[in-house]
Structures are given as C-alpha cells and as structure tokens.
Amino acid sequence: MDFRWSIIQGYAPLFVKGFFMTLQVAVISIIIGTIIGLLLGMLRLADVKHGPWKWPFRLVKGLASFYVAFFRGTPLFVQILLIHFAVMPVLIHQDNGLLISGELARTIKQDYGAFISGIVALSLNAGAYISEIFRAGIQSIDRGQTYAASSLGMGYKLTMRYVVLPQAFRRMLPPLGNEAITLLKDSSLVSAIGLAELAYAARTVAGAYSRYWEPYITISVVYFSMTMVLAMLVGRLEKKYAAPHHR
Amino acid sequence: MKKILTRYLPLCVLTVSLIAVGACSKKEEAPAAAAKQSLYVVGVESAYAPFSAENEKKEVVGFDIDVMKAIAAKTGIEVKFIPTPFEGFFNFLAQGDRDLLISAITITDERKQTVDFSEPYFEASQLIAVPQSNTTVKQFNDLKNLKIGVQSATTGDEVVQNLVGKNNPSIKRFDSTPLALKELESGGVDAVVADDAVVKNYITNNPSASFRVVSDAGFPKEYYGIAVRKGNTELLAKINQGLADIKADGSFAKINEKYFGNGK
C-alpha cells in the first residue's frame, strides 16, 4: 500500500479553505440553532389559558410542534437539497425572487448561495433538536421550585430567569455539547450543494485521482481534532457549572 | 487535556492498527475472483441520461445500457446492472464489487493507470451551457472570471480545473450534471461545463430552462470506453469482440439512431 501524500499537497489550499468554511458554517449554525431552540422550547412550554390570545397562541404552538416534527423526522441531507434547490430559488432569484430579485439576487446566489442554504438547513435542523433539549431541561426542574419562587412573589419572567433556567442549563449542557458535535460532523453533508468545505475538498481529490485513503484520512483527522477540542470546551463548561457537591 | 489524551490514546492506536491491517489485507483478493464466471456485474451511474438513467420501473435504461446488452447478447455473457455513484466509480472495480463499468466514461491516461478500457464506442466533447440572457460567452476562455458548475470527478471538472486552477473557488462541484444545470437555472452559477449529450438531454426535458449552449473547437474530442479491472484481459477481449460485432452487423448504428437521431 503506497500513500501518495503529494496529491494532498497539490490541493492544500482547498483543504485549508475547507477547514475554515467548515468552522464558520458549524459555529454560525450552532449559534442560530441555539437561539431558535431556546425560543421554540420556551414557546412550546408556555400556555395562555384565558383571554383573546388563547387560540392564536395555540395555533403558533401547533406550528412550532410541526416544525420540530418535520426537521426531526426527515433526513438532514434531504433538507439541505430541499432548501438549496427548491426553497432558495423561490425566495432569491434574479427574475422573480419573492424576497430578493434582480442583480443583487444573482450576486448573493453566486457568492453565498450554498453557504446561506447550508447554514439555514443546519440551523433549522439543530434548532428543532435543541428546542427539545431545552424543553426537557426545563421540564426536569421540579414544580416545587416554581411554587417556591411564586411564594416569594416572583413572576413568570423572574422565576424563569433566576430559578428555573440556571438549574436547567446545567442539565442541558451535555446534550447541547452532543448536538454541537453532531452538527459539526453533519456539516460535511453540505458538500452536496457545492459548498467548498472539508468534505468537498476530499471529494474533489478523490474524484480527480481515484484515491481514497489519503483525502479521507486527512479530513478524518481534522474532523476528529475539531470534535475533540469542542468536547474539551464543553467539558470545561460542565465543570464550571457543576452542582456544588460534584465539584 | 492530559486526561483526554490518555483516555483516547488506546482508541487512536486501535484506529491506526485497523488502518494498517486493512491496507495489508487488500492485495490478496484479486486473484481469487478470476474463476470461471458467466454473470458479470456492471456498474452504471443512474443519473446520466441519455446514457444511463433509472426509469419509473426502477430499471436502468439508456444508450450505454442498450450497447452493453447488445454486446452481452453477442458474446453470450450475462450482465446485471447495478446503479453506482460516479464518485469512487473505479474503486468498485478494484475491489471486485463490479466486473464492468459503463457510464459515458471518458478514456483518459490518468484513468488508464487504474483500469483497462475497451475500444472507444462513442465520441463526445464538452459543452458549455449559459443562460439565454448571457451574450458574452463565445468560447471556453470567456469563462475565466465566471462561476462554473461541474459534476465532480468528471472530465468537465478536469478541463475547468485546467482553465482556472484546481484550487479556484469559482468552480462549484455537484453530485450530478443535472444538479449543476439546476443550479445554473436558479442563478447560482454563470455556466456549466459538461458532456454534450447530457446537457442537450437536460434542455430537451426542461424547455423552460432557456439555456444557450456554446461549443468550443478547442475542447479535445473524448472517447467513451467500457472499463474492466486492470489485467482482466479475458473479459476485455470478449467486450472488444462484442463491440466489433455489433458495429459490423448494424445493431450499434440502430441504438445510436434511437438515442441521438441522425445527429451523430
């Protein structure tokens, strides 16, 4: 078995650019996904029991539930293709885009099209999973905590902010870290729509030379190092927020 | 950090040793498969109409398929078609998962290092597709500062890499030529470079796409060949004989007529 590392050298800039692209896509999607997840998780837990907002609110909740079900129930790969080749052309198109059209649409699509679609798909997907993590985290806090807070005269906002969320966050950290690692790895699927990230670099080399060991070992090592660093960061956070008796 | 290192060290060692074992054990398989056989497994890429595509009944159909079937009938071998992704196509041969590959494979010197090719059975060349509104692109060189879509690992990918540099970010690679053309339709790329027959087929099936095609005499002529495992001379001889026979008795011309009319 001969390893021809020289073929990787020829494509080194593609791998370096790919690395930064993967990093960017993953970090941005994790941040947006967490925001979506937080909002959605809270929304799905809240309820309006009386008044004129009761039914509109329940409708919004229903839509949120459908969103979570859809993004958890379909493959990410399919979601990426759906968003890039079906949804995006409707929204951004030089002739008749619903959101943006004309010359600007063309420029956006050409320079950032795959980037935007990739981030949208990954964020929406992560948001669905993260909302469940938030929901589970919040629900895991004993009702007594809420009752105690109300007996102190705290309202919903104060209770959430100072009593429930801090405790829930501690429990949510491990699954959140897990989701971040999953998302980093799944970002490789975005190469299907032509975004030049790490997996794309490996695909290109494999395609040009019909060699598989060198490019795929290379990116495996890079992905592995990235997830290790991420795991380490999450581990530190966990330590920082650990309950007193676990310290 | 230290803890993580010590915890994962055994895992790393295991991975490396697995890789080493995998690398060593690979060479022994090839001779064992040389036994007498009459059923040959043919790999085809199933998203490359009109050469090979899957129809509603999940059968692969197309020019390549008909040619292969005609050859099989002449030489008395049996063939079974298996849809195979074009990326990593040649590895399927090397690993013995497929005996033959047919899918508009351009014969290139690079590929000859990994596989053996039959006599050429089709002549093709690259074609540039641009939106109808684009009037500036008249030859291949005009693509230099544009975003170009290609199917990864194809000759289109190769010629574009030669034009603009292999690490150039303005090349966008897709899993299949139709996906690249779809991206052209939605404005994500300025042009697509791909095999002429496939581009024309897309345009026939998507009249609303309004593309303009540009051919450049500078594109080298390409010849498609059927690929077999390197050193499998027995099978190669059969294929070449069959190919010569169907060319001689006119059945090849009939297949050609069926898919490409009298254009070729």
PDB file of C-alpha atoms in Angstrom, chain A residues 4-19 196-211 214-216 218-219, chain B residues 110 150 152-154 156-169 171 173:
ATOM      1  CA  ARG A   4       0.801   9.412  -2.163  1.00  0.00           C
ATOM      2  CA  TRP A   5       0.598  12.384   0.149  1.00  0.00           C
ATOM      3  CA  SER A   6       1.836  14.639  -2.614  1.00  0.00           C
ATOM      4  CA  ILE A   7      -1.639  14.688  -4.143  1.00  0.00           C
ATOM      5  CA  ILE A   8      -2.938  16.261  -0.931  1.00  0.00           C
ATOM      6  CA  GLN A   9      -0.218  18.900  -1.108  1.00  0.00           C
ATOM      7  CA  GLY A  10      -1.382  19.984  -4.541  1.00  0.00           C
ATOM      8  CA  TYR A  11      -4.825  20.628  -3.107  1.00  0.00           C
ATOM      9  CA  ALA A  12      -3.621  22.025   0.231  1.00  0.00           C
ATOM     10  CA  PRO A  13      -5.241  25.460  -0.243  1.00  0.00           C
ATOM     11  CA  LEU A  14      -8.578  23.766  -0.898  1.00  0.00           C
ATOM     12  CA  PHE A  15      -8.258  21.833   2.372  1.00  0.00           C
ATOM     13  CA  VAL A  16      -7.236  24.922   4.360  1.00  0.00           C
ATOM     14  CA  LYS A  17     -10.117  26.965   2.945  1.00  0.00           C
ATOM     15  CA  GLY A  18     -12.391  23.992   3.527  1.00  0.00           C
ATOM     16  CA  PHE A  19     -11.360  23.818   7.159  1.00  0.00           C
ATOM     17  CA  ALA A 196     -16.310  24.176  -0.583  1.00  0.00           C
ATOM     18  CA  GLU A 197     -15.835  22.813   2.932  1.00  0.00           C
ATOM     19  CA  LEU A 198     -13.653  19.967   4.189  1.00  0.00           C
ATOM     20  CA  ALA A 199     -15.588  17.030   2.809  1.00  0.00           C
ATOM     21  CA  TYR A 200     -15.805  18.825  -0.539  1.00  0.00           C
ATOM     22  CA  ALA A 201     -12.002  19.090  -0.668  1.00  0.00           C
ATOM     23  CA  ALA A 202     -11.686  15.360  -0.039  1.00  0.00           C
ATOM     24  CA  ARG A 203     -14.349  14.601  -2.646  1.00  0.00           C
ATOM     25  CA  THR A 204     -12.526  16.691  -5.203  1.00  0.00           C
ATOM     26  CA  VAL A 205      -9.217  14.915  -4.639  1.00  0.00           C
ATOM     27  CA  ALA A 206     -10.870  11.509  -4.596  1.00  0.00           C
ATOM     28  CA  GLY A 207     -12.644  12.348  -7.829  1.00  0.00           C
ATOM     29  CA  ALA A 208      -9.568  13.614  -9.611  1.00  0.00           C
ATOM     30  CA  TYR A 209      -7.203  10.818  -8.624  1.00  0.00           C
ATOM     31  CA  SER A 210      -9.489   7.915  -7.682  1.00  0.00           C
ATOM     32  CA  ARG A 211      -7.552   7.731  -4.420  1.00  0.00           C
ATOM     33  CA  GLU A 214      -5.181  10.000   1.567  1.00  0.00           C
ATOM     34  CA  PRO A 215      -8.005  12.551   1.314  1.00  0.00           C
ATOM     35  CA  TYR A 216     -10.398  10.798   3.672  1.00  0.00           C
ATOM     36  CA  THR A 218      -6.752  13.688   6.140  1.00  0.00           C
ATOM     37  CA  ILE A 219     -10.225  15.036   6.759  1.00  0.00           C
TER      38      ILE A 219
ATOM     39  CA  GLU B 110      -4.936   9.030 -15.742  1.00  0.00           C
ATOM     40  CA  VAL B 150     -19.472  20.943 -12.948  1.00  0.00           C
ATOM     41  CA  SER B 152     -17.353  16.424  -9.572  1.00  0.00           C
ATOM     42  CA  ALA B 153     -14.846  13.856 -10.815  1.00  0.00           C
ATOM     43  CA  THR B 154     -15.879  14.227 -14.464  1.00  0.00           C
ATOM     44  CA  GLY B 156     -15.801  18.680 -17.226  1.00  0.00           C
ATOM     45  CA  ASP B 157     -14.356  19.175 -13.743  1.00  0.00           C
ATOM     46  CA  GLU B 158     -10.910  18.411 -15.129  1.00  0.00           C
ATOM     47  CA  VAL B 159     -10.950  20.856 -18.059  1.00  0.00           C
ATOM     48  CA  VAL B 160     -12.310  23.627 -15.851  1.00  0.00           C
ATOM     49  CA  GLN B 161      -9.583  22.951 -13.292  1.00  0.00           C
ATOM     50  CA  ASN B 162      -7.053  23.258 -16.076  1.00  0.00           C
ATOM     51  CA  LEU B 163      -8.539  26.579 -17.162  1.00  0.00           C
ATOM     52  CA  VAL B 164      -8.856  28.366 -13.826  1.00  0.00           C
ATOM     53  CA  GLY B 165      -6.607  26.401 -11.465  1.00  0.00           C
ATOM     54  CA  LYS B 166      -7.523  23.416  -9.356  1.00  0.00           C
ATOM     55  CA  ASN B 167      -7.987  25.318  -6.103  1.00  0.00           C
ATOM     56  CA  ASN B 168     -10.041  28.106  -7.636  1.00  0.00           C
ATOM     57  CA  PRO B 169     -13.175  28.772  -5.557  1.00  0.00           C
ATOM     58  CA  ILE B 171     -15.562  26.056  -9.515  1.00  0.00           C
ATOM     59  CA  ARG B 173     -18.908  20.815  -7.912  1.00  0.00           C
TER      60      ARG B 173
END
